[in-house]
Short mmCIF file of C-alpha atoms in Angstrom, two decimals:
data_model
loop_
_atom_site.label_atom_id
_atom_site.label_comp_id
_atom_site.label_asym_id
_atom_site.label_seq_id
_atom_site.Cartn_x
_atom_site.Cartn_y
_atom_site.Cartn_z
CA UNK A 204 -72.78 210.18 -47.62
CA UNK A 205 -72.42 207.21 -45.43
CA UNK A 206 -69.32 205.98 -43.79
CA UNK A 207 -68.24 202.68 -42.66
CA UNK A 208 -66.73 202.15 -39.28
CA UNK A 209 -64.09 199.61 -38.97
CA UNK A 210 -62.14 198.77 -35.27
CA UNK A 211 -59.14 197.00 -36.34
CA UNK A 212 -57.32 195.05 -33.43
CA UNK A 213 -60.41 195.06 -31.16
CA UNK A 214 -59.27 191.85 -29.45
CA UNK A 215 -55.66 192.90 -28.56
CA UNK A 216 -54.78 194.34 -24.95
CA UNK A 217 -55.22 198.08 -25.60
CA UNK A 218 -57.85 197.60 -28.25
CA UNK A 219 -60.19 195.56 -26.47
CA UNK A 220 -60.41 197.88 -23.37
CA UNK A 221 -61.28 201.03 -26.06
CA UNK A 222 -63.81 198.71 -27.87
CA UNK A 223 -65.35 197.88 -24.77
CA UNK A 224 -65.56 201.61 -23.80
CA UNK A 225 -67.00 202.49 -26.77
CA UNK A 226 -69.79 199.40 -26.62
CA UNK A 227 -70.25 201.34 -22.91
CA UNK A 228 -71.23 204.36 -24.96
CA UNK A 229 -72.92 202.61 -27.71
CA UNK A 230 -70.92 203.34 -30.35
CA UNK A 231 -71.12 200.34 -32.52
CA UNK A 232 -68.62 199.15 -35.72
CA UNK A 233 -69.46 198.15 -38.76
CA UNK A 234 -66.79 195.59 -39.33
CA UNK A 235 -64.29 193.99 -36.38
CA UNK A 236 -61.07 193.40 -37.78
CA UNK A 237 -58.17 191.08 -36.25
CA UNK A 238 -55.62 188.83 -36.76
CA UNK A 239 -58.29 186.17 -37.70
CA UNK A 240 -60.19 187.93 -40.16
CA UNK A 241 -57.87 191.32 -41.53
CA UNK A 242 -57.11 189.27 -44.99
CA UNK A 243 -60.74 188.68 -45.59
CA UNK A 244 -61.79 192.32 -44.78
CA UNK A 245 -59.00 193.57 -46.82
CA UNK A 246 -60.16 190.98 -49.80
CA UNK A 247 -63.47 191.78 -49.31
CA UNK A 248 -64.79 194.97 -47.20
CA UNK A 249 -62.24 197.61 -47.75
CA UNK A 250 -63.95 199.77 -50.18
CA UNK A 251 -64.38 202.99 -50.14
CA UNK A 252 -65.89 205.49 -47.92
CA UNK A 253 -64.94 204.10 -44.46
CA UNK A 254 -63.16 205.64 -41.30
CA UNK A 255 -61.08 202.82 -39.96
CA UNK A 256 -59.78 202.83 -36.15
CA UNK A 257 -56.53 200.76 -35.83
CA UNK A 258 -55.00 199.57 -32.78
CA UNK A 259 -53.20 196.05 -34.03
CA UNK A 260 -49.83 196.16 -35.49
CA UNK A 261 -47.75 197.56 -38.54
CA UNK A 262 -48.49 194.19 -40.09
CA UNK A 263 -52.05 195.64 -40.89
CA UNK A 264 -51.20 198.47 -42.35
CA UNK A 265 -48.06 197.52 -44.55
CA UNK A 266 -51.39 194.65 -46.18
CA UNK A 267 -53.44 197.44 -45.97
CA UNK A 268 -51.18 199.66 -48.35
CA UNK A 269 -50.53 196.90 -50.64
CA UNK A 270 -54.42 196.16 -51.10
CA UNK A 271 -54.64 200.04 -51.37
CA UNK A 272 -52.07 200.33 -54.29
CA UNK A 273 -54.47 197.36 -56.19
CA UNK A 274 -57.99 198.82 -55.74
CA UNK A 275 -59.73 202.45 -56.84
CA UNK A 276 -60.61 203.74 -53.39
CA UNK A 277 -62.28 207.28 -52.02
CA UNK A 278 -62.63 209.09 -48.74
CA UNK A 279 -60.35 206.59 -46.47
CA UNK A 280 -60.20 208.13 -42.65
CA UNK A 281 -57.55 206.27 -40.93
CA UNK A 282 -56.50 206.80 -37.69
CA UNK A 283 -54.14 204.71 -35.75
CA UNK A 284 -51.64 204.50 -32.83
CA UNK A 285 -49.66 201.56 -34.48
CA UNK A 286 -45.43 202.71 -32.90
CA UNK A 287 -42.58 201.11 -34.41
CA UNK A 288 -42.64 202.44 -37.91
CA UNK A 289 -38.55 203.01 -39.09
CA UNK A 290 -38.67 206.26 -41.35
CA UNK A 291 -38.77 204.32 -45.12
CA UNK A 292 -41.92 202.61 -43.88
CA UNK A 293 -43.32 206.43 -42.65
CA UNK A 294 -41.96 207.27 -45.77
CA UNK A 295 -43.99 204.82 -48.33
CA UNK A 296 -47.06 205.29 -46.05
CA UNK A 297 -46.50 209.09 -46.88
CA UNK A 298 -46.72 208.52 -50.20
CA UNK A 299 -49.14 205.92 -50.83
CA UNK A 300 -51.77 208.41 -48.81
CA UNK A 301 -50.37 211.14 -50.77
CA UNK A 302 -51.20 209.42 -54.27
CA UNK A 303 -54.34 207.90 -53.54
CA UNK A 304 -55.73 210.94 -51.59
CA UNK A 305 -56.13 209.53 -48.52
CA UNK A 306 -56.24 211.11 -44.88
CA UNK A 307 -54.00 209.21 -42.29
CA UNK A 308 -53.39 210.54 -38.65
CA UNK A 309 -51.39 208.50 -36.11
CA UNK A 310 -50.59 209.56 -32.38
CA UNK A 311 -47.69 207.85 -30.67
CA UNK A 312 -49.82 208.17 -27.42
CA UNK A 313 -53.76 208.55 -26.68
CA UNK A 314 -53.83 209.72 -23.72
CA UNK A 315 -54.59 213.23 -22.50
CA UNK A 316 -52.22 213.91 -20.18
CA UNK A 317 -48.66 212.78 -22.08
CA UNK A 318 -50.14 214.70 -24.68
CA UNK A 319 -50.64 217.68 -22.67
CA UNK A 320 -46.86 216.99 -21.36
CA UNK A 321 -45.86 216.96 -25.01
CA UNK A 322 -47.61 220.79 -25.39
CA UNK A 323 -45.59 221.98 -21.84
CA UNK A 324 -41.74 220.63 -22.69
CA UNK A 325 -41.20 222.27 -25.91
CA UNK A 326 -41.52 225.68 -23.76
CA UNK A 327 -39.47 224.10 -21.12
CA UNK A 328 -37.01 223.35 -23.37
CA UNK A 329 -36.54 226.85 -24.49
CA UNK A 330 -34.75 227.18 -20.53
CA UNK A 331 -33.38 223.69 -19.71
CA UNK A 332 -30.74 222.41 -22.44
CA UNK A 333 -30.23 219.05 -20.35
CA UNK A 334 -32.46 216.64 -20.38
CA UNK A 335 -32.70 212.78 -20.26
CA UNK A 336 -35.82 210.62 -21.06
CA UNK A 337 -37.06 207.16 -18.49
CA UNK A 338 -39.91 205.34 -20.21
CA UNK A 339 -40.96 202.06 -18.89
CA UNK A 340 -44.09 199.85 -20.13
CA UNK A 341 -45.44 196.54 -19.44
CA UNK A 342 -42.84 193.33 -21.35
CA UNK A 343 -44.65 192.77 -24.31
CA UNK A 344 -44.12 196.13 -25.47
CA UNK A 345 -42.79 195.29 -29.43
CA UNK A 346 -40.97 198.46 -30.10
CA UNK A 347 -38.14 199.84 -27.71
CA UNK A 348 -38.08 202.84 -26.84
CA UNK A 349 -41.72 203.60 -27.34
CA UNK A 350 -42.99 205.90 -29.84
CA UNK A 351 -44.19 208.45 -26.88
CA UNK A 352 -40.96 208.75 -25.88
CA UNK A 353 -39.23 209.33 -29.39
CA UNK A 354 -42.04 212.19 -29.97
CA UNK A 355 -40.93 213.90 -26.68
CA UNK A 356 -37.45 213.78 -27.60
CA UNK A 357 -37.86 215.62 -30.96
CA UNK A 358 -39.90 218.12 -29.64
CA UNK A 359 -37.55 218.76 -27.28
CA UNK A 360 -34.84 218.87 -29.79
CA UNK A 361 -36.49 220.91 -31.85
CA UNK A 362 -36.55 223.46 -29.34
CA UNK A 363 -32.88 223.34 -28.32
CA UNK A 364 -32.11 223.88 -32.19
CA UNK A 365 -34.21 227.16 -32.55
CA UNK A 366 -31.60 228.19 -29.76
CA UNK A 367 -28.69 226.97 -31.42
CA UNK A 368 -28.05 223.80 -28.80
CA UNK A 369 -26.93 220.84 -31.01
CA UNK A 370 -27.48 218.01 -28.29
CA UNK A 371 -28.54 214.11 -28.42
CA UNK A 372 -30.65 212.90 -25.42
CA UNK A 373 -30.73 209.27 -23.70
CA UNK A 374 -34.05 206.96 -23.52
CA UNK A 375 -33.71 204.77 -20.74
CA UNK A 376 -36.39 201.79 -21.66
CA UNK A 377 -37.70 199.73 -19.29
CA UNK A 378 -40.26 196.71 -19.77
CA UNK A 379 -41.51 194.87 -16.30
CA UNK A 380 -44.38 193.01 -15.39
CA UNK A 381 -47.12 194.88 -13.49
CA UNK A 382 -46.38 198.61 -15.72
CA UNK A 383 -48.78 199.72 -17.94
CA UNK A 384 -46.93 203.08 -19.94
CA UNK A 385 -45.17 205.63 -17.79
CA UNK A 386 -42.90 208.64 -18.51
CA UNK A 387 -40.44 210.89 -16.32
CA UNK A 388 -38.88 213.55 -18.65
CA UNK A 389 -35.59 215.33 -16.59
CA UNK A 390 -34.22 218.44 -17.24
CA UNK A 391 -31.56 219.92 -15.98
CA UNK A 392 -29.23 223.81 -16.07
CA UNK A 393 -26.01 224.83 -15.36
CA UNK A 394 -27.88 226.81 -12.05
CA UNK A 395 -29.06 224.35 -9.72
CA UNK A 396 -32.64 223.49 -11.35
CA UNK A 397 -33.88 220.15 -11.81
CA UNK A 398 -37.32 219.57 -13.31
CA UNK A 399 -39.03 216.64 -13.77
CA UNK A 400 -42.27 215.96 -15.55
CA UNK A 401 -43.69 212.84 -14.70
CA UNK A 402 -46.85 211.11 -16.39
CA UNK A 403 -48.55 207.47 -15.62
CA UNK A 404 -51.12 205.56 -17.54
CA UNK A 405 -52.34 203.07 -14.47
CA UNK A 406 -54.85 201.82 -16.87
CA UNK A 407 -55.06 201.25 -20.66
CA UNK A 408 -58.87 202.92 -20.23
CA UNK A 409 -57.14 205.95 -19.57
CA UNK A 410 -56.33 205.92 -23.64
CA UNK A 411 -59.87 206.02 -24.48
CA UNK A 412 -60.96 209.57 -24.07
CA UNK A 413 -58.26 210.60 -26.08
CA UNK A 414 -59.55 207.51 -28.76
CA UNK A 415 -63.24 209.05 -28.39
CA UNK A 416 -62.34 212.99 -28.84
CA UNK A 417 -60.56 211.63 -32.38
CA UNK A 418 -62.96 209.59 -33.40
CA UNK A 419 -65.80 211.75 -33.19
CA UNK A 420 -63.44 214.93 -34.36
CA UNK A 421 -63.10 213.06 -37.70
CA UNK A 422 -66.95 211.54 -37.53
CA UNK A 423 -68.27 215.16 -36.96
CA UNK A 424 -66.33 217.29 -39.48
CA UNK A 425 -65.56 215.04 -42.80
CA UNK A 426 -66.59 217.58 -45.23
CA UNK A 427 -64.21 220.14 -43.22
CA UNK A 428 -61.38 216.91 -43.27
CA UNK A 429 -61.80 216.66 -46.99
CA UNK A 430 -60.27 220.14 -47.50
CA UNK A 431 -56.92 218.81 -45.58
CA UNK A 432 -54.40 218.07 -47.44
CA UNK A 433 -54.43 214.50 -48.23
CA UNK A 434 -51.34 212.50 -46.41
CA UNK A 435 -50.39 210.35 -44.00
CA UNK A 436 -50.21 212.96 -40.68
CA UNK A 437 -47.29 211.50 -38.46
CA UNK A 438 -46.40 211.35 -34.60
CA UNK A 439 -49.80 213.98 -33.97
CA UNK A 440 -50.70 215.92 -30.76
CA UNK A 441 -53.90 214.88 -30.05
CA UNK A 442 -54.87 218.99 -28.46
CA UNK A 443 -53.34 220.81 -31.72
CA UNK A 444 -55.64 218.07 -34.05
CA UNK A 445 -58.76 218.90 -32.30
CA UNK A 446 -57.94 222.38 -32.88
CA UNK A 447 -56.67 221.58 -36.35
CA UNK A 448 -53.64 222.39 -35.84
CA UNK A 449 -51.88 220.40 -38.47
CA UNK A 450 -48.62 220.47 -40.42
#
């Protein structure tokens, strides 16, 4: 059977670069989608059978669920890093997947090392019950704090409640000119210990490996994606997906 490929938000900041990176590798698209043009592929091109790359805004996908709802469609692979969701939107996007059998995956952050970070603090967390959060992107940043930096927090959370520590922990967000995305995660004990884990994107090309080892993870194993469970996979670890590690 033969997909579609779709790049939605090719011509933004981040998307741009990774469409450019895959053009460098001569991986090619079967439709470009953007702010121009998204109400005419969703009209006319959104059919079924097609793994769709989106890196434009929740506007696309909130049109794309309504067209969804409205038209008998198959085999949708979407995959997005789209932040900013509040939890009734992650809820209906849930659900719409759910109903119409369709695989969603989104990741907060595509590159490999915050995702790496995101693997390492849930085991620091098991030692350090302290911790605050600095994130800090570039100013036109939309959503505040970022999504990377809400993931880390619940994972770090989630860790202090399997040892019975009940505590909130502070984002500090910061948006300047001249920042691309960076993170410094501190923790902190009651014995003199401070540990900080820092990570810096210099460079929105340092998204796209992370972009590629999805893309062709989903492009290389539909038949074994078809026996997923079909939903809308939230706030994903890009190392536990390849491995299919998926909840």
């Amino acid at each position: 059977m033969e997909y579609k490929k779709v790049f939605v938000g090719y011509t933004g900041k981040t998307g741009a670069v990774i469409f450019n990176n895959f053009k460098n590798d001569n991986i090619y698209f079967d439709y470009l989608v953007n702010s121009q043009n998204f109400r005419e592929y969703l009209e006319k091109h959104l059919e079924s059978n097609q793994i769709i790359l989106d890196f434009s805004n929740k506007e696309f996908i909130l049109n794309f669920l309504e067209k969804i709802k409205l038209k008998d469609i198959k085999n949708i692979f979407y995959i997005t890093g789209v932040t900013g969701f509040n939890y009734q939107e992650i809820k209906e996007i849930n659900e719409i997947f759910i109903k119409n059998n369709l695989f969603g995956f989104h990741f907060p952050n595509f590159s490999i090392g915050i995702n790496l970070v995101n693997k390492f603090i849930s085991e620091v967390a098991n030692y350090f019950f302290d911790c605050e959060i600095i994130e800090a992107h570039h100013p036109f940043k939309k959503d505040k704090p970022s999504g990377t930096s809400l993931m880390s927090k619940n994972i770090i959370k989630d860790s202090w409640e399997k040892n019975n520590v009940h505590k909130d922990i502070n984002i500090h967000s910061l948006r300047l000119p001249s920042l691309v995305a960076h993170q410094n995660i501190i923790f902190a004990n009651n014995f003199g210990e401070i540990l900080e884990i820092k990570h810096h994107s210099l460079d929105r090309r340092s998204f796209y490996y992370g972009v590629k080892l999805v893309f062709n993870k989903v492009l290389n194993n539909l038949d074994r994606i078809l026996n997923f469970r079909a939903r809308f996979y939230f706030n994903l670890n890009i190392i536990d997906f390849i491995n299919e590690n998926l909840k």
